[in-house]
Amino acid sequence: GRQTRAAEFVGGGEARPPGALRAHRSDAPVIVLVDRREGGGITCDRFYKLVETLVQNEAPFEVCTLESGFGDYFFVSQPEPHAGSARLALPMLVERKSAVDVSASLRDGRWESQQRKMRVNARRMEAAGAAKVRLVYLVEGEFTPFCCGCGCEGRGVGGCEQTHASVEQCEDAVHLLGPSGFEVVRMPSLTGSARWVANEAKRLTAAVRERSIRAVGRSFELPRAIGSRLRPLLPASTPAAGQPPPSQVGDSAPPAPPSRPTSPWPAGARVNKARRSSSEEAAASPSPAGKKRARQAKLP
């Protein structure tokens, strides 16, 4: 079946085992919402390196689809413990860009449109009672030229200069983020960015507990997909004295029903076997004409 084939791919190194799409304590006051397209998406190896780093650094996170303008990492507060309770946005929007992504987004127009939508959301959050919203750009790696041999003199970052911006254009664009109200954080790799996000989650958690940071008011309505606390993955239980609540680790989807036992034969083998069986039955049950010839053969 599919599970057997998936296990064979994982065992042969052609695929990775599924990572957690949700990992946090049941009473976590702050959750990092991670866009599922990060690191190339949930089917890419880089995505699971990101997830592993967040888990190793004990970052409370959930993977979801973030709308444009909310960045790649969005921090929310969960003031009420029960499932379905409303979440409140925290005044921080984080967009992550690799060097190649900076170059490509400058060419296809995403660079300006994403910043414009982030500024719009920041103004909405501040109008709803938030303090000054931090707009952060995580920029990974160095801008190095790519030699494609087409005569562009190898100035494009990550590809031909016809489809990717040059080193000078990328550096200038990042330099202009500061005057535009964005904070720029340079990181060497995706795992470095994940560690930075985990540290920010810890800082925000401490600030929420100390009441030194104010969440955005309820008038700033979050998208329905991320606007409320998910149901707990494990049944509620009362922890022993002095013991922390259980952590919630795993996928947010409901558990799949137990699969029915399947035949050990592949589908093609089962079809051929059925055909052979029908042929044998036909041979065992000859036609009326065949029965007549058999009777005639027995006559003296």
Tab-separated table of C-alpha atoms in Angstrom:
chain	number	residue	atom	x	y	z
A	1	GLY	CA	0.000	0.000	0.000
A	2	ARG	CA	0.939	3.672	0.149
A	3	GLN	CA	2.373	3.405	3.650
A	4	THR	CA	4.675	0.566	2.573
A	5	ARG	CA	5.932	2.519	-0.434
A	6	ALA	CA	6.455	5.635	1.713
A	7	ALA	CA	8.482	3.578	4.205
A	8	GLU	CA	10.602	2.235	1.341
A	9	PHE	CA	11.297	5.771	0.073
A	10	VAL	CA	12.263	6.937	3.562
A	11	GLY	CA	14.468	3.887	4.093
A	12	GLY	CA	16.201	4.416	0.763
A	13	GLY	CA	16.914	8.050	1.496
A	14	GLU	CA	14.589	9.299	-1.259
A	15	ALA	CA	12.176	10.966	1.183
A	16	ARG	CA	12.065	12.265	4.738
A	17	PRO	CA	9.699	11.131	7.492
A	18	PRO	CA	6.892	13.614	8.184
A	19	GLY	CA	7.778	16.279	10.740
A	20	ALA	CA	5.557	17.963	13.287
A	21	LEU	CA	3.200	20.559	11.882
A	22	ARG	CA	2.233	21.692	15.349
A	23	ALA	CA	4.335	21.667	18.512
A	24	HIS	CA	3.531	23.629	21.657
A	25	ARG	CA	2.410	23.271	25.236
A	26	SER	CA	-1.292	23.221	25.871
A	27	ASP	CA	-0.995	26.419	27.954
A	28	ALA	CA	1.435	28.290	25.670
A	29	PRO	CA	0.568	32.008	25.855
A	30	VAL	CA	2.359	32.768	22.554
A	31	ILE	CA	2.347	30.749	19.321
A	32	VAL	CA	4.456	31.278	16.214
A	33	LEU	CA	2.380	30.738	13.080
A	34	VAL	CA	4.707	29.502	10.312
A	35	ASP	CA	3.673	29.784	6.692
A	36	ARG	CA	3.547	26.317	5.108
A	37	ARG	CA	5.357	27.606	2.013
A	38	GLU	CA	8.493	28.367	4.025
A	39	GLY	CA	11.689	26.643	2.899
A	40	GLY	CA	10.093	25.590	-0.374
A	41	GLY	CA	6.963	24.108	1.211
A	42	ILE	CA	6.072	21.064	3.273
A	43	THR	CA	7.317	18.667	0.584
A	44	CYS	CA	10.889	20.023	0.683
A	45	ASP	CA	13.778	18.967	2.871
A	46	ARG	CA	14.515	22.580	3.883
A	47	PHE	CA	11.071	22.900	5.422
A	48	TYR	CA	11.720	19.984	7.775
A	49	LYS	CA	15.124	21.384	8.725
A	50	LEU	CA	13.263	24.526	9.745
A	51	VAL	CA	10.737	22.508	11.753
A	52	GLU	CA	13.453	20.462	13.449
A	53	THR	CA	15.288	23.629	14.475
A	54	LEU	CA	12.120	25.124	15.959
A	55	VAL	CA	11.443	21.919	17.902
A	56	GLN	CA	15.051	21.721	19.154
A	57	ASN	CA	14.844	25.317	20.366
A	58	GLU	CA	11.485	24.668	22.067
A	59	ALA	CA	9.611	27.219	19.989
A	60	PRO	CA	5.803	26.936	20.270
A	61	PHE	CA	4.622	26.870	16.665
A	62	GLU	CA	1.916	25.818	14.251
A	63	VAL	CA	2.151	25.514	10.476
A	64	CYS	CA	-0.617	27.161	8.486
A	65	THR	CA	-1.212	29.226	5.355
A	66	LEU	CA	-0.542	32.894	6.052
A	67	GLU	CA	-2.105	35.464	3.776
A	68	SER	CA	0.117	37.941	1.972
A	69	GLY	CA	0.923	40.852	4.276
A	70	PHE	CA	1.257	38.726	7.421
A	71	GLY	CA	4.841	37.717	6.633
A	72	ASP	CA	6.308	34.234	6.963
A	73	TYR	CA	6.232	34.180	10.784
A	74	PHE	CA	3.310	35.677	12.676
A	75	PHE	CA	3.127	35.781	16.484
A	76	VAL	CA	-0.226	35.469	18.261
A	77	SER	CA	-1.274	35.468	21.902
A	78	GLN	CA	-3.710	32.911	23.316
A	79	PRO	CA	-5.178	34.443	26.477
A	80	GLU	CA	-7.874	31.779	26.954
A	81	PRO	CA	-7.038	28.078	27.265
A	82	HIS	CA	-10.094	26.423	25.712
A	83	ALA	CA	-10.361	25.330	22.075
A	84	GLY	CA	-12.019	27.815	19.751
A	85	SER	CA	-11.076	30.862	21.846
A	86	ALA	CA	-9.974	33.939	19.938
A	87	ARG	CA	-6.308	34.658	19.332
A	88	LEU	CA	-4.820	38.132	19.507
A	89	ALA	CA	-2.112	39.384	17.184
A	90	LEU	CA	1.169	40.570	18.637
A	91	PRO	CA	2.756	43.715	17.134
A	92	MET	CA	5.360	42.033	14.959
A	93	LEU	CA	5.512	40.896	11.309
A	94	VAL	CA	8.475	38.887	10.034
A	95	GLU	CA	9.295	38.207	6.382
A	96	ARG	CA	12.166	35.859	5.488
A	97	LYS	CA	14.083	36.121	2.235
A	98	SER	CA	17.042	34.148	0.976
A	99	ALA	CA	19.521	36.017	-1.217
A	100	VAL	CA	18.135	34.327	-4.329
A	101	ASP	CA	14.554	35.113	-3.301
A	102	VAL	CA	15.435	38.794	-2.870
A	103	SER	CA	16.837	38.797	-6.398
A	104	ALA	CA	13.834	37.024	-7.943
A	105	SER	CA	11.228	39.095	-6.058
A	106	LEU	CA	12.814	42.320	-7.284
A	107	ARG	CA	12.210	41.121	-10.844
A	108	ASP	CA	8.658	39.750	-10.479
A	109	GLY	CA	7.262	42.579	-8.335
A	110	ARG	CA	6.792	40.698	-5.055
A	111	TRP	CA	9.398	42.831	-3.276
A	112	GLU	CA	7.295	46.000	-3.331
A	113	SER	CA	3.860	44.369	-3.043
A	114	GLN	CA	4.757	42.357	0.070
A	115	GLN	CA	6.158	45.418	1.822
A	116	ARG	CA	3.088	47.459	0.907
A	117	LYS	CA	0.724	44.824	2.338
A	118	MET	CA	2.806	44.480	5.505
A	119	ARG	CA	2.648	48.257	6.065
A	120	VAL	CA	-1.132	48.171	5.568
A	121	ASN	CA	-1.510	45.442	8.210
A	122	ALA	CA	0.832	47.318	10.552
A	123	ARG	CA	-1.352	50.447	10.301
A	124	ARG	CA	-4.482	48.370	10.940
A	125	MET	CA	-2.876	46.800	14.018
A	126	GLU	CA	-1.797	50.176	15.388
A	127	ALA	CA	-5.274	51.572	14.768
A	128	ALA	CA	-6.666	48.667	16.829
A	129	GLY	CA	-4.626	49.718	19.859
A	130	ALA	CA	-1.249	48.039	19.351
A	131	ALA	CA	2.023	49.717	20.132
A	132	LYS	CA	4.498	50.398	17.329
A	133	VAL	CA	4.516	47.309	15.093
A	134	ARG	CA	7.923	45.837	14.315
A	135	LEU	CA	8.388	45.069	10.623
A	136	VAL	CA	11.319	42.684	10.263
A	137	TYR	CA	13.077	41.316	7.194
A	138	LEU	CA	15.270	38.249	7.707
A	139	VAL	CA	17.774	38.231	4.845
A	140	GLU	CA	19.744	34.990	4.487
A	141	GLY	CA	23.070	34.452	2.840
A	142	GLU	CA	25.321	36.647	0.723
A	143	PHE	CA	24.555	38.106	-2.676
A	144	THR	CA	26.900	36.266	-5.029
A	145	PRO	CA	26.822	36.528	-8.842
A	146	PHE	CA	25.719	33.591	-10.982
A	147	CYS	CA	27.546	32.786	-14.232
A	148	CYS	CA	25.025	31.546	-16.800
A	149	GLY	CA	27.148	31.990	-19.959
A	150	CYS	CA	24.547	34.027	-21.868
A	151	GLY	CA	26.672	37.163	-22.060
A	152	CYS	CA	25.169	38.966	-19.041
A	153	GLU	CA	28.641	38.988	-17.434
A	154	GLY	CA	27.400	36.872	-14.523
A	155	ARG	CA	25.924	39.683	-12.466
A	156	GLY	CA	22.548	38.117	-11.595
A	157	VAL	CA	22.057	36.637	-8.115
A	158	GLY	CA	20.831	33.049	-8.364
A	159	GLY	CA	20.268	33.132	-12.129
A	160	CYS	CA	20.581	35.079	-15.359
A	161	GLU	CA	20.334	38.839	-15.015
A	162	GLN	CA	17.332	38.768	-17.354
A	163	THR	CA	15.264	37.047	-14.628
A	164	HIS	CA	17.224	37.928	-11.456
A	165	ALA	CA	18.444	41.223	-10.047
A	166	SER	CA	22.146	42.002	-9.894
A	167	VAL	CA	24.272	42.054	-6.752
A	168	GLU	CA	24.229	45.866	-6.695
A	169	GLN	CA	20.433	46.003	-7.059
A	170	CYS	CA	19.920	43.502	-4.215
A	171	GLU	CA	22.259	45.347	-1.864
A	172	ASP	CA	20.586	48.672	-2.649
A	173	ALA	CA	17.094	47.223	-2.097
A	174	VAL	CA	18.050	45.787	1.304
A	175	HIS	CA	19.747	49.058	2.276
A	176	LEU	CA	16.526	50.985	1.508
A	177	LEU	CA	14.458	48.796	3.863
A	178	GLY	CA	15.662	50.770	6.891
A	179	PRO	CA	14.409	54.190	5.711
A	180	SER	CA	11.116	52.481	4.741
A	181	GLY	CA	10.449	51.456	8.354
A	182	PHE	CA	11.730	47.857	8.225
A	183	GLU	CA	14.255	46.277	10.521
A	184	VAL	CA	16.839	44.182	8.646
A	185	VAL	CA	18.397	41.118	10.288
A	186	ARG	CA	21.091	39.321	8.277
A	187	MET	CA	21.333	35.574	8.830
A	188	PRO	CA	23.753	33.008	7.366
A	189	SER	CA	21.197	30.209	6.833
A	190	LEU	CA	17.635	28.971	7.289
A	191	THR	CA	18.500	27.303	10.600
A	192	GLY	CA	19.922	30.604	11.839
A	193	SER	CA	16.628	32.294	10.978
A	194	ALA	CA	14.705	29.556	12.795
A	195	ARG	CA	16.832	30.079	15.928
A	196	TRP	CA	16.166	33.814	15.745
A	197	VAL	CA	12.412	33.174	15.504
A	198	ALA	CA	12.589	30.796	18.482
A	199	ASN	CA	14.417	33.425	20.562
A	200	GLU	CA	11.831	36.058	19.630
A	201	ALA	CA	9.056	33.670	20.686
A	202	LYS	CA	10.706	33.275	24.111
A	203	ARG	CA	11.138	37.043	24.435
A	204	LEU	CA	7.491	37.688	23.543
A	205	THR	CA	6.314	34.950	25.910
A	206	ALA	CA	8.171	36.579	28.801
A	207	ALA	CA	6.784	39.996	27.818
A	208	VAL	CA	3.210	38.671	27.711
A	209	ARG	CA	3.565	37.061	31.135
A	210	GLU	CA	5.067	40.254	32.574
A	211	ARG	CA	2.371	42.334	30.824
A	212	SER	CA	5.083	44.531	29.315
A	213	ILE	CA	3.684	44.128	25.798
A	214	ARG	CA	0.172	44.815	24.632
A	215	ALA	CA	-1.535	42.533	22.132
A	216	VAL	CA	-3.589	43.985	19.316
A	217	GLY	CA	-7.223	44.627	20.183
A	218	ARG	CA	-10.015	42.345	18.992
A	219	SER	CA	-11.060	44.944	16.426
A	220	PHE	CA	-8.128	43.739	14.328
A	221	GLU	CA	-9.794	40.622	12.954
A	222	LEU	CA	-7.461	37.786	12.041
A	223	PRO	CA	-8.167	35.534	9.041
A	224	ARG	CA	-10.525	32.709	9.939
A	225	ALA	CA	-7.872	30.011	9.386
A	226	ILE	CA	-5.645	31.405	12.168
A	227	GLY	CA	-8.077	33.405	14.278
A	228	SER	CA	-8.890	30.852	16.979
A	229	ARG	CA	-7.154	28.280	19.135
A	230	LEU	CA	-7.132	24.790	17.659
A	231	ARG	CA	-8.610	21.841	19.490
A	232	PRO	CA	-6.130	19.986	21.746
A	233	LEU	CA	-4.413	17.028	20.156
A	234	LEU	CA	-4.502	14.989	23.359
A	235	PRO	CA	-7.453	14.512	25.725
A	236	ALA	CA	-7.502	16.940	28.596
A	237	SER	CA	-5.985	15.568	31.757
A	238	THR	CA	-5.078	17.007	35.129
A	239	PRO	CA	-1.285	16.951	35.592
A	240	ALA	CA	0.231	15.840	38.841
A	241	ALA	CA	1.289	18.469	41.351
A	242	GLY	CA	4.345	20.306	40.145
A	243	GLN	CA	4.143	18.786	36.668
A	244	PRO	CA	3.736	21.000	33.576
A	245	PRO	CA	0.786	20.459	31.226
A	246	PRO	CA	1.410	17.974	28.439
A	247	SER	CA	2.899	19.285	25.201
A	248	GLN	CA	0.983	19.105	21.978
A	249	VAL	CA	3.195	17.768	19.215
A	250	GLY	CA	2.047	16.520	15.842
A	251	ASP	CA	-0.180	17.364	12.950
A	252	SER	CA	-3.262	19.473	13.484
A	253	ALA	CA	-5.397	17.200	11.303
A	254	PRO	CA	-7.640	14.639	13.027
A	255	PRO	CA	-6.247	11.125	13.226
A	256	ALA	CA	-7.048	8.950	10.218
A	257	PRO	CA	-9.280	5.917	10.794
A	258	PRO	CA	-7.512	2.571	10.931
A	259	SER	CA	-6.917	1.238	7.454
A	260	ARG	CA	-8.404	-2.084	6.350
A	261	PRO	CA	-5.982	-4.964	5.858
A	262	THR	CA	-4.841	-5.108	2.258
A	263	SER	CA	-3.578	-7.941	0.125
A	264	PRO	CA	0.211	-8.407	0.063
A	265	TRP	CA	-0.009	-8.702	-3.751
A	266	PRO	CA	0.405	-5.568	-5.893
A	267	ALA	CA	-2.635	-4.322	-7.778
A	268	GLY	CA	-1.381	-5.662	-11.128
A	269	ALA	CA	-0.741	-9.119	-9.675
A	270	ARG	CA	-4.236	-9.181	-8.188
A	271	VAL	CA	-5.764	-8.346	-11.588
A	272	ASN	CA	-3.761	-11.070	-13.341
A	273	LYS	CA	-4.673	-13.539	-10.631
A	274	ALA	CA	-8.378	-12.712	-11.104
A	275	ARG	CA	-8.061	-13.218	-14.855
A	276	ARG	CA	-6.360	-16.587	-14.387
A	277	SER	CA	-9.089	-17.642	-11.967
A	278	SER	CA	-11.822	-16.703	-14.431
A	279	SER	CA	-9.984	-18.601	-17.207
A	280	GLU	CA	-9.687	-21.694	-15.020
A	281	GLU	CA	-13.381	-21.495	-14.144
A	282	ALA	CA	-14.260	-21.210	-17.840
A	283	ALA	CA	-12.111	-24.247	-18.617
A	284	ALA	CA	-13.726	-26.191	-15.791
A	285	SER	CA	-17.166	-25.251	-17.110
A	286	PRO	CA	-17.082	-25.904	-20.895
A	287	SER	CA	-19.697	-24.565	-23.235
A	288	PRO	CA	-22.704	-26.697	-24.382
A	289	ALA	CA	-20.933	-27.404	-27.675
A	290	GLY	CA	-17.885	-28.634	-25.797
A	291	LYS	CA	-20.038	-30.885	-23.613
A	292	LYS	CA	-21.661	-32.387	-26.773
A	293	ARG	CA	-18.266	-33.167	-28.328
A	294	ALA	CA	-17.149	-34.768	-25.069
A	295	ARG	CA	-20.223	-37.062	-25.065
A	296	GLN	CA	-19.657	-38.005	-28.718
A	297	ALA	CA	-16.048	-38.879	-27.955
A	298	LYS	CA	-17.188	-41.338	-25.284
A	299	LEU	CA	-19.541	-43.201	-27.641
A	300	PRO	CA	-18.154	-46.476	-29.090
